[in-house]
Amino acid sequence: MAFELTIDHLPDLSLGAALLGTGGGGDPHAGRLLAAQAIRTNGNITVLDLDDLADDDFVVPTAMIGAPSVLVERIPAGNEPVDALRALERLLGRTATATMPIESGGINSMIPLFVAGTVGLPVVDGDGMGRAFPELQMETFGIYGCPGSPLAIADERGYSGIVDTGQDNKKMEKYARALATSMGGVGYVAEYPMSGADVKRTAIPRTLSLALRLGRTLREAREQHRDPVEALSETLSETLYESSGVVFEGKVIDVLRKTDGGFTKGSAKLVSFDGGSTCQIDFQNEFLLARVDDRPAIVVPDLITVLHAETGEPITAERLRYGHRVRVFAIGTPEIMRTPEALDTFGPRAFGIDLDFVPFEQLAASKIGSSV
């Protein structure tokens, strides 16, 4: 069902988006400021359920592409994603009837809200990743038959470009990443232009409202002095992301991080509070693999989130620091993201990780079984 998104929703929505961002997706704070400014200027934003779309609607997702660590120091000017949308509309000779996120997480849950509020479009309650991933071809849109190009990319200096690779979404990612790198490490894109029928067929539904609900859950848990992780698990059990759980608690003792090829790559090492156990988390923008005592505990595409041990505040990969006291919290992906086609595109081997995907619930069960 459609609803009106107000400025009062943004704090909870950005908090939930940071959680679903699995350490990446870009810091939502800058995007939240942009979305708030658009609402103050032009009024509330209409959020459409997938069921509200007409089959012949023309939906154009909008997003940021680049290294989240660059975005921390390079705040967007505000015109870039709208410039990308307009460039794609000029190329295709059609005006978008709605925009939507390409991923659930961080700034990329906020950019479509800014675009919608600025140009007066509704935004669709769904996305193509159900979390955040580092590469543009890692979309259920593409997995289930929708090409990502032609894609338009724009920067804060008013420059823009078009990438058209036909049905080859992986090549689209490569070319768009090179352009974003040449733009200084960050660009803004309009891509995966789709009909309403294609959105209904390929998108993961209701992820904006899920982020809003998860952020509200975290805020209310803190206000009520409840365990935030327990509250999150209760909320998630009623959604497509029904499985969740803590796999490690401890302190960050080292973080290695670098910008490489337009991505933020690295790893974090943790030790348990009693010093008897270790955890290593590898990331490429988003957290991809968590090993506890050298055994896989959470593997992409399941969601790896790092939460502040007391507040439950999600901590992104670029802000994770020595001394942080955290809980590593797993969230199981919906079944549409665990199909063979989906795992070929964003399973562990798509990131060069020499592991088969095993749901974290099964990994947790096997660990319990081996210790008995």
XYZ file of C-alpha atoms in Angstrom:
372
model
C 0.000 0.000 0.000
C 1.298 3.490 -0.842
C 2.239 5.857 1.966
C 3.546 9.394 2.416
C 7.144 9.658 3.601
C 7.688 12.688 5.825
C 10.826 14.340 7.138
C 10.150 12.709 10.528
C 10.613 9.252 8.951
C 14.162 9.956 7.776
C 16.110 9.312 11.034
C 14.591 5.826 11.432
C 14.858 5.091 7.708
C 18.540 6.045 7.531
C 19.280 3.952 10.633
C 17.583 0.890 9.140
C 19.298 1.531 5.784
C 22.688 1.538 7.509
C 21.818 -1.862 8.996
C 20.806 -3.359 5.632
C 23.901 -1.790 4.066
C 26.014 -4.560 5.691
C 28.855 -2.139 6.291
C 28.626 -0.474 2.874
C 26.182 1.331 0.630
C 27.769 4.633 1.607
C 27.182 6.629 4.750
C 23.454 7.495 4.801
C 23.968 10.802 6.657
C 24.761 12.913 3.585
C 21.875 11.365 1.654
C 19.525 11.943 4.581
C 20.397 15.658 4.560
C 19.680 15.855 0.833
C 16.347 14.019 1.184
C 15.337 16.267 4.093
C 16.091 19.390 2.054
C 13.984 18.072 -0.845
C 11.022 17.383 1.481
C 11.293 20.811 3.131
C 11.249 22.449 -0.287
C 8.673 20.351 -2.133
C 6.669 18.414 0.467
C 6.282 14.757 1.392
C 7.303 11.916 -0.933
C 4.864 9.249 -2.111
C 6.199 5.714 -1.643
C 4.504 3.197 -3.967
C 4.122 -0.483 -3.235
C 5.008 -2.723 -6.191
C 1.322 -3.589 -6.443
C 0.544 0.105 -7.057
C 2.576 0.171 -10.303
C 0.902 0.001 -13.704
C 2.544 -2.435 -16.121
C 3.449 0.401 -18.528
C 4.980 2.681 -15.894
C 8.549 3.762 -16.664
C 10.749 3.298 -13.580
C 14.370 4.533 -13.458
C 16.426 3.622 -10.357
C 19.012 6.166 -9.154
C 22.099 5.684 -6.982
C 25.673 6.585 -6.035
C 28.576 4.524 -7.415
C 32.099 4.555 -5.998
C 34.149 4.073 -2.860
C 32.247 4.886 0.373
C 35.511 6.003 1.988
C 35.787 8.766 -0.654
C 32.246 9.928 0.070
C 33.121 10.578 3.724
C 35.365 13.461 2.596
C 33.542 14.441 -0.599
C 29.983 15.521 0.132
C 27.659 15.585 -2.927
C 26.686 18.997 -4.314
C 23.090 17.823 -4.717
C 22.493 18.065 -8.464
C 24.325 14.913 -9.574
C 21.644 12.154 -9.409
C 19.012 14.403 -11.004
C 21.499 15.242 -13.791
C 21.994 11.504 -14.379
C 18.229 10.899 -14.501
C 17.692 13.751 -16.979
C 20.575 12.534 -19.184
C 19.019 9.060 -19.401
C 15.545 10.471 -20.091
C 16.945 12.589 -22.956
C 18.674 9.548 -24.423
C 15.583 7.313 -24.238
C 13.054 10.009 -25.124
C 10.850 9.087 -22.164
C 10.164 10.741 -18.810
C 10.337 8.552 -15.721
C 7.091 7.961 -13.846
C 8.906 6.763 -10.703
C 12.380 6.146 -9.333
C 13.566 3.489 -6.862
C 16.692 2.257 -5.058
C 19.032 -0.248 -6.703
C 20.055 -1.488 -3.243
C 18.962 -1.372 0.381
C 21.622 0.344 2.321
C 23.339 3.509 3.309
C 23.221 6.505 1.019
C 21.693 4.475 -1.806
C 18.438 4.149 0.123
C 18.411 7.956 0.348
C 19.472 9.100 -3.142
C 16.172 7.996 -4.793
C 14.265 9.865 -2.068
C 16.243 13.012 -2.859
C 15.570 12.575 -6.579
C 11.858 11.876 -5.995
C 11.468 14.862 -3.683
C 13.372 17.178 -6.022
C 11.604 16.378 -9.295
C 8.190 15.366 -7.912
C 8.256 11.632 -8.635
C 7.022 8.782 -6.428
C 9.594 6.258 -5.240
C 9.004 2.487 -5.384
C 9.170 0.451 -2.145
C 11.673 -2.180 -3.260
C 15.129 -2.621 -4.774
C 17.324 -5.050 -6.708
C 19.712 -6.302 -4.021
C 17.755 -6.656 -0.783
C 20.907 -5.404 0.948
C 23.981 -3.580 -0.420
C 26.467 -5.098 -2.896
C 29.565 -3.430 -4.363
C 28.896 -3.970 -8.096
C 26.122 -2.799 -10.421
C 25.464 -6.163 -12.108
C 24.659 -7.734 -8.715
C 20.962 -6.995 -9.111
C 17.914 -9.255 -9.132
C 16.779 -6.953 -11.960
C 19.580 -8.286 -14.175
C 19.519 -11.843 -12.850
C 15.891 -12.147 -13.900
C 16.293 -10.578 -17.354
C 16.453 -6.756 -17.243
C 19.559 -5.041 -18.725
C 21.143 -2.297 -16.634
C 22.158 -0.151 -19.582
C 21.899 2.327 -21.072
C 23.211 3.934 -17.893
C 23.827 7.644 -17.294
C 26.491 8.843 -14.827
C 27.055 12.405 -13.558
C 29.338 14.266 -11.152
C 29.203 17.463 -9.100
C 30.934 19.528 -11.817
C 28.058 19.001 -14.244
C 29.855 16.383 -16.362
C 27.904 13.308 -17.451
C 28.373 10.235 -19.596
C 26.424 7.317 -21.065
C 27.368 3.641 -20.841
C 25.571 1.267 -23.193
C 26.685 -2.368 -23.111
C 23.451 -4.006 -24.251
C 22.645 -7.105 -22.209
C 26.138 -7.310 -20.657
C 25.621 -5.935 -17.134
C 29.080 -7.008 -15.960
C 30.695 -4.950 -18.705
C 28.390 -2.063 -17.754
C 29.749 -2.228 -14.197
C 33.344 -2.213 -15.466
C 32.876 0.853 -17.685
C 30.761 2.779 -15.164
C 33.315 2.054 -12.408
C 36.097 3.413 -14.605
C 34.101 6.605 -15.200
C 33.363 6.972 -11.473
C 37.064 6.555 -10.724
C 37.941 9.230 -13.288
C 35.347 11.505 -11.662
C 37.351 11.360 -8.439
C 36.125 8.078 -6.964
C 32.384 8.792 -6.824
C 29.659 9.319 -9.439
C 25.846 9.191 -9.524
C 23.901 6.918 -11.864
C 20.487 6.357 -13.420
C 20.225 2.779 -14.701
C 18.056 -0.325 -15.147
C 15.233 1.609 -16.880
C 12.271 -0.766 -16.550
C 8.548 -1.095 -17.068
C 6.292 -1.412 -14.056
C 5.686 -5.036 -15.067
C 9.436 -5.763 -14.965
C 9.802 -4.120 -11.561
C 7.006 -6.292 -10.164
C 8.651 -9.402 -11.651
C 12.282 -8.785 -10.599
C 12.459 -6.520 -7.523
C 12.730 -7.495 -3.869
C 9.585 -5.953 -2.404
C 9.078 -3.509 0.454
C 12.688 -2.953 1.443
C 12.287 0.806 2.029
C 9.486 0.160 4.497
C 11.610 -2.653 5.988
C 14.489 -0.220 6.595
C 12.038 2.207 8.188
C 10.685 -0.547 10.441
C 14.158 -1.790 11.470
C 15.347 1.718 12.286
C 12.237 2.311 14.386
C 12.868 -1.003 16.156
C 16.426 0.018 17.074
C 15.342 3.473 18.301
C 12.473 2.149 20.403
C 14.661 -0.607 21.871
C 17.112 2.016 23.090
C 14.292 4.190 24.495
C 12.821 1.169 26.321
C 16.252 -0.081 27.522
C 15.714 -3.342 25.637
C 18.435 -5.469 24.056
C 18.509 -4.053 20.477
C 19.582 -7.362 18.972
C 16.680 -9.207 20.585
C 14.297 -6.536 19.292
C 15.755 -6.741 15.769
C 15.397 -10.527 15.698
C 11.745 -10.269 16.696
C 11.021 -7.768 13.912
C 12.977 -9.687 11.263
C 11.149 -12.932 12.089
C 7.982 -11.356 10.641
C 9.617 -10.452 7.282
C 11.247 -12.108 4.251
C 14.495 -11.917 6.260
C 13.194 -14.245 8.923
C 16.473 -15.739 10.241
C 18.984 -13.763 12.314
C 21.420 -14.142 15.204
C 24.636 -12.996 16.864
C 27.701 -15.002 15.789
C 30.415 -13.114 17.699
C 30.892 -10.510 20.439
C 34.180 -8.759 21.089
C 36.541 -5.849 20.426
C 38.123 -4.660 17.178
C 41.907 -5.026 17.394
C 42.943 -4.184 13.813
C 41.477 -2.834 10.565
C 43.232 -2.914 7.184
C 41.580 -0.703 4.579
C 42.522 0.639 1.117
C 40.843 2.155 -1.925
C 41.433 -0.121 -4.914
C 39.782 0.053 -8.335
C 36.927 2.240 -7.102
C 36.183 0.033 -4.064
C 37.010 0.190 -0.366
C 38.674 -3.172 0.373
C 40.128 -4.680 3.530
C 39.534 -6.750 6.630
C 38.903 -6.306 10.348
C 40.168 -8.525 13.164
C 38.255 -8.943 16.422
C 38.925 -10.765 19.676
C 36.274 -11.919 22.132
C 35.979 -10.086 25.450
C 37.490 -13.086 27.272
C 40.313 -13.326 24.711
C 39.506 -16.935 23.861
C 38.105 -16.527 20.359
C 38.785 -14.486 17.219
C 36.788 -13.233 14.258
C 37.933 -11.850 10.904
C 35.605 -9.922 8.607
C 36.595 -9.337 4.957
C 34.959 -6.509 2.997
C 34.710 -4.962 -0.463
C 32.621 -1.872 0.336
C 30.242 -4.313 2.131
C 31.108 -7.061 4.618
C 31.417 -10.316 2.623
C 32.764 -13.046 4.891
C 32.963 -13.472 8.673
C 35.163 -16.253 10.035
C 35.043 -17.193 13.703
C 38.144 -19.103 14.844
C 39.003 -19.551 11.136
C 35.644 -21.209 10.330
C 33.098 -19.494 8.036
C 30.233 -18.136 10.144
C 28.455 -15.807 7.675
C 28.983 -15.866 3.901
C 27.686 -13.423 1.265
C 24.842 -12.975 0.249
C 23.663 -13.420 3.853
C 23.948 -10.071 5.610
C 26.908 -9.425 7.919
C 26.240 -6.473 10.193
C 28.535 -5.032 12.862
C 26.582 -3.445 15.706
C 27.856 -1.332 18.581
C 27.773 -3.728 21.541
C 25.594 -1.555 23.775
C 23.527 0.685 21.477
C 23.024 -1.631 18.492
C 24.097 1.205 16.162
C 25.307 -0.242 12.826
C 28.972 0.523 12.087
C 30.048 0.820 8.448
C 33.303 -0.605 7.072
C 34.816 2.847 6.569
C 34.049 3.879 10.175
C 35.094 0.645 11.905
C 38.027 1.456 14.232
C 40.409 -0.157 16.732
C 38.734 -0.437 20.122
C 35.128 -0.617 18.920
C 33.165 -3.047 21.134
C 30.762 -4.832 18.800
C 28.402 -7.689 18.102
C 28.540 -9.396 14.700
C 24.927 -9.992 13.711
C 23.814 -12.260 10.844
C 20.634 -11.769 8.812
C 19.544 -14.458 6.353
C 18.704 -13.268 2.826
C 15.303 -13.968 1.236
C 15.054 -17.166 -0.824
C 14.976 -15.182 -4.120
C 18.628 -14.299 -3.356
C 19.695 -17.890 -2.666
C 18.754 -19.385 -6.049
C 21.563 -20.823 -8.255
C 21.151 -17.898 -10.680
C 21.468 -15.382 -7.857
C 24.482 -17.114 -6.286
C 26.240 -17.142 -9.680
C 26.016 -13.339 -9.663
C 26.553 -12.397 -6.009
C 27.532 -15.577 -4.174
C 30.992 -15.918 -2.563
C 32.796 -17.019 -5.745
C 31.653 -13.811 -7.505
C 34.004 -12.018 -5.062
C 36.887 -14.454 -5.445
C 36.091 -16.237 -2.178
C 36.836 -19.951 -2.569
C 33.757 -21.162 -0.710
C 30.312 -22.408 -1.599
C 27.423 -20.489 -0.077
C 25.960 -22.110 3.026
C 23.138 -20.301 4.896
C 24.388 -18.980 8.206
C 21.680 -20.946 10.048
C 23.274 -24.175 8.768
C 26.801 -22.954 9.606
C 25.662 -22.157 13.147
C 23.965 -25.545 13.480
C 27.074 -27.422 12.232
C 29.266 -25.538 14.737
C 26.948 -26.505 17.573
C 26.925 -30.084 16.340
C 30.719 -30.324 16.148
C 31.175 -29.014 19.687
C 28.810 -31.484 21.309
